[in-house]
C-alpha positions as a printed NumPy array, in Angstrom:
array([[100.043,  63.932, 113.867],
       [ 99.086,  66.268, 116.742],
       [102.741,  66.87 , 117.523],
       [103.53 ,  68.014, 113.968],
       [100.525,  70.407, 114.017],
       [101.787,  71.929, 117.27 ],
       [105.195,  72.419, 115.669],
       [103.631,  74.322, 112.751],
       [101.805,  76.742, 115.095],
       [104.872,  77.189, 117.319],
       [106.932,  78.451, 114.394],
       [104.199,  80.498, 112.693],
       [103.484,  84.205, 112.913],
       [101.762,  86.72 , 110.687],
       [ 98.385,  87.026, 108.977],
       [ 96.495,  84.102, 107.477],
       [ 94.105,  84.929, 104.648],
       [ 93.252,  88.374, 106.037],
       [ 91.187,  86.542, 108.673],
       [ 93.595,  85.609, 111.491],
       [ 96.702,  87.171, 112.986],
       [ 99.173,  84.869, 114.725],
       [101.618,  86.433, 117.175],
       [104.439,  84.705, 119.   ],
       [105.028,  86.234, 122.442],
       [108.406,  86.572, 124.193],
       [107.433,  83.757, 126.544],
       [107.004,  81.432, 123.576],
       [103.213,  81.353, 123.797],
       [101.176,  81.801, 120.634],
       [ 98.298,  84.285, 120.408],
       [ 95.717,  83.943, 117.645],
       [ 93.293,  86.771, 117.003],
       [ 90.981,  88.244, 114.428],
       [ 92.774,  90.235, 111.721],
       [ 92.282,  93.976, 112.227],
       [ 91.214,  96.122, 109.348],
       [ 91.76 ,  99.841, 108.908],
       [ 89.301, 102.356, 110.336],
       [ 86.843, 104.037, 108.001],
       [ 85.673, 106.613, 110.594],
       [ 87.651, 109.651, 111.704],
       [ 89.038, 109.306, 115.236],
       [ 87.285, 111.056, 118.115],
       [ 89.038, 113.698, 120.221],
       [ 89.512, 111.11 , 122.974],
       [ 91.166, 108.726, 120.488],
       [ 93.401, 111.522, 119.185],
       [ 94.46 , 112.311, 122.768],
       [ 95.364, 108.666, 123.362],
       [ 97.284, 108.549, 120.081],
       [ 99.204, 111.651, 121.135],
       [100.025, 110.134, 124.534],
       [101.133, 106.927, 122.831],
       [103.402, 108.915, 120.515],
       [104.955, 110.695, 123.52 ],
       [105.365, 107.31 , 125.22 ],
       [107.21 , 105.858, 122.239],
       [109.48 , 108.908, 122.046],
       [110.296, 108.462, 125.744],
       [110.844, 104.702, 125.356],
       [113.212, 105.264, 122.426],
       [115.14 , 107.838, 124.458],
       [115.775, 105.434, 127.343],
       [117.498, 103.051, 124.936],
       [120.3  , 105.651, 124.84 ],
       [120.454, 105.976, 128.66 ],
       [122.082, 102.79 , 129.996],
       [121.306, 103.414, 133.68 ],
       [117.596, 104.064, 133.151],
       [117.304, 101.336, 130.516],
       [118.783,  98.879, 133.026],
       [116.03 ,  99.783, 135.54 ],
       [113.276,  99.047, 133.03 ],
       [115.014,  95.888, 131.802],
       [115.351,  94.552, 135.36 ],
       [111.656,  95.243, 135.966],
       [110.704,  93.459, 132.73 ],
       [112.729,  90.393, 133.72 ],
       [111.235,  90.445, 137.22 ],
       [107.677,  90.691, 135.874],
       [108.166,  87.44 , 133.902],
       [105.517,  88.526, 131.425],
       [105.629,  89.193, 127.733],
       [107.105,  92.641, 128.373],
       [110.283,  94.376, 127.317],
       [112.041,  97.366, 128.829],
       [110.68 ,  99.381, 125.897],
       [107.062,  98.285, 126.614],
       [107.395,  99.166, 130.297],
       [108.794, 102.586, 129.427],
       [105.87 , 103.304, 127.07 ],
       [103.433, 102.256, 129.81 ],
       [105.25 , 104.374, 132.392],
       [104.964, 107.426, 130.144],
       [101.176, 106.921, 130.046],
       [100.678, 106.849, 133.819],
       [101.414, 109.835, 136.066],
       [102.401, 109.286, 139.688],
       [ 99.709, 109.418, 142.353],
       [ 99.846, 111.377, 145.59 ],
       [ 97.903, 109.321, 148.124],
       [ 98.198, 111.772, 151.015],
       [100.099, 114.639, 152.571],
       [100.613, 114.181, 156.305],
       [101.151, 117.402, 158.236],
       [100.675, 116.102, 161.813],
       [104.401, 116.609, 162.597],
       [104.629, 120.016, 160.895],
       [104.431, 122.686, 163.598],
       [105.879, 125.561, 161.592],
       [109.175, 125.165, 163.453],
       [112.473, 124.579, 161.662],
       [113.079, 120.827, 161.582],
       [109.405, 119.811, 161.677],
       [108.378, 117.433, 158.908],
       [105.8  , 116.925, 156.187],
       [105.326, 113.43 , 154.761],
       [104.023, 112.812, 151.255],
       [102.935, 109.345, 150.147],
       [103.512, 109.142, 146.402],
       [103.356, 106.034, 144.219],
       [103.831, 105.282, 140.548],
       [103.353, 102.255, 138.319],
       [107.141, 102.142, 137.923],
       [109.033, 104.635, 140.086],
       [108.595, 108.08 , 141.622],
       [111.663, 110.087, 140.63 ],
       [111.169, 112.882, 143.15 ],
       [108.808, 114.95 , 145.251],
       [108.96 , 118.723, 145.741],
       [107.194, 120.444, 148.601],
       [106.311, 124.117, 148.947],
       [104.797, 125.977, 151.871],
       [102.797, 129.148, 151.262],
       [101.277, 131.259, 154.043],
       [ 97.612, 132.332, 154.18 ],
       [ 98.469, 135.582, 152.363],
       [ 99.86 , 133.574, 149.413],
       [103.53 , 134.351, 150.13 ],
       [105.93 , 131.464, 149.473],
       [107.684, 130.619, 152.741],
       [109.906, 127.832, 151.44 ],
       [110.202, 125.038, 148.923],
       [112.518, 122.143, 148.248],
       [112.972, 118.461, 147.567],
       [111.649, 115.808, 149.909],
       [113.832, 112.78 , 150.684],
       [112.731, 109.194, 150.129],
       [111.816, 107.455, 153.384],
       [113.245, 103.983, 154.043],
       [109.801, 102.425, 153.501],
       [109.979, 103.241, 149.759],
       [106.51 , 104.832, 149.745],
       [106.862, 108.077, 151.623],
       [108.836, 111.236, 150.945],
       [109.808, 113.419, 153.904],
       [110.329, 117.164, 153.725],
       [112.108, 118.879, 156.641],
       [111.193, 122.528, 157.179],
       [114.097, 124.988, 156.981],
       [112.221, 128.255, 157.588],
       [110.123, 129.301, 160.582],
       [106.407, 129.574, 159.78 ],
       [104.838, 131.379, 162.733],
       [101.505, 131.909, 160.915],
       [100.537, 128.253, 160.511],
       [ 96.757, 128.656, 160.182],
       [ 95.723, 128.924, 156.525],
       [ 99.133, 127.884, 155.205],
       [ 99.051, 125.714, 152.073],
       [101.325, 122.693, 151.686],
       [101.779, 121.742, 148.021],
       [103.433, 118.523, 146.853],
       [104.508, 117.761, 143.295],
       [105.375, 114.123, 142.514],
       [107.336, 113.401, 139.318],
       [108.124, 110.057, 137.658],
       [110.97 , 109.127, 135.284],
       [109.129, 110.244, 132.1  ],
       [108.534, 113.624, 133.853],
       [104.792, 113.176, 134.402],
       [103.774, 115.346, 137.345],
       [100.925, 115.231, 139.83 ],
       [100.128, 118.138, 142.163],
       [ 98.211, 117.989, 145.437],
       [ 97.838, 120.405, 148.318],
       [ 96.38 , 120.695, 151.806],
       [ 95.38 , 123.76 , 153.778],
       [ 96.371, 123.9  , 157.453]])
């Protein structure tokens, strides 16, 4: 008898008597929860902001379905995660979370051509690129460009191409961008 009851639950999904909702996950597991009813209160500004972000996330996730190379990245990550996730779900989540700049290391930047600035940038999925700009103390842009991914997969290295002989007070700005085009900006003053 227990085996036949298990079979019924394994093949069931939907709402039961407006009390329970039964959901079958990709992994085959069954989730049973309380049936949700509609809201009777207007959403707060915070809730509206989240709804807007979710809408942008779904637009992004739908767009990657038409981009085979990017879709393949999300699909591979979903398979690797071995959770009840799809490439679409991961793309929605990625659109919600901007990259993070952990630090900007300027110890090897001397102002000379060829000196380097290292930016540690991470993302829940992937950092698509990092741009670096150097502005002198007077606010004049000295140079800007793309940093290259370091072999460690965490750091981005920018190699200076213009002499900066007025190092003191210069501002190094890094902009990290992920695949959904979320950006994070951080800067340090020398």
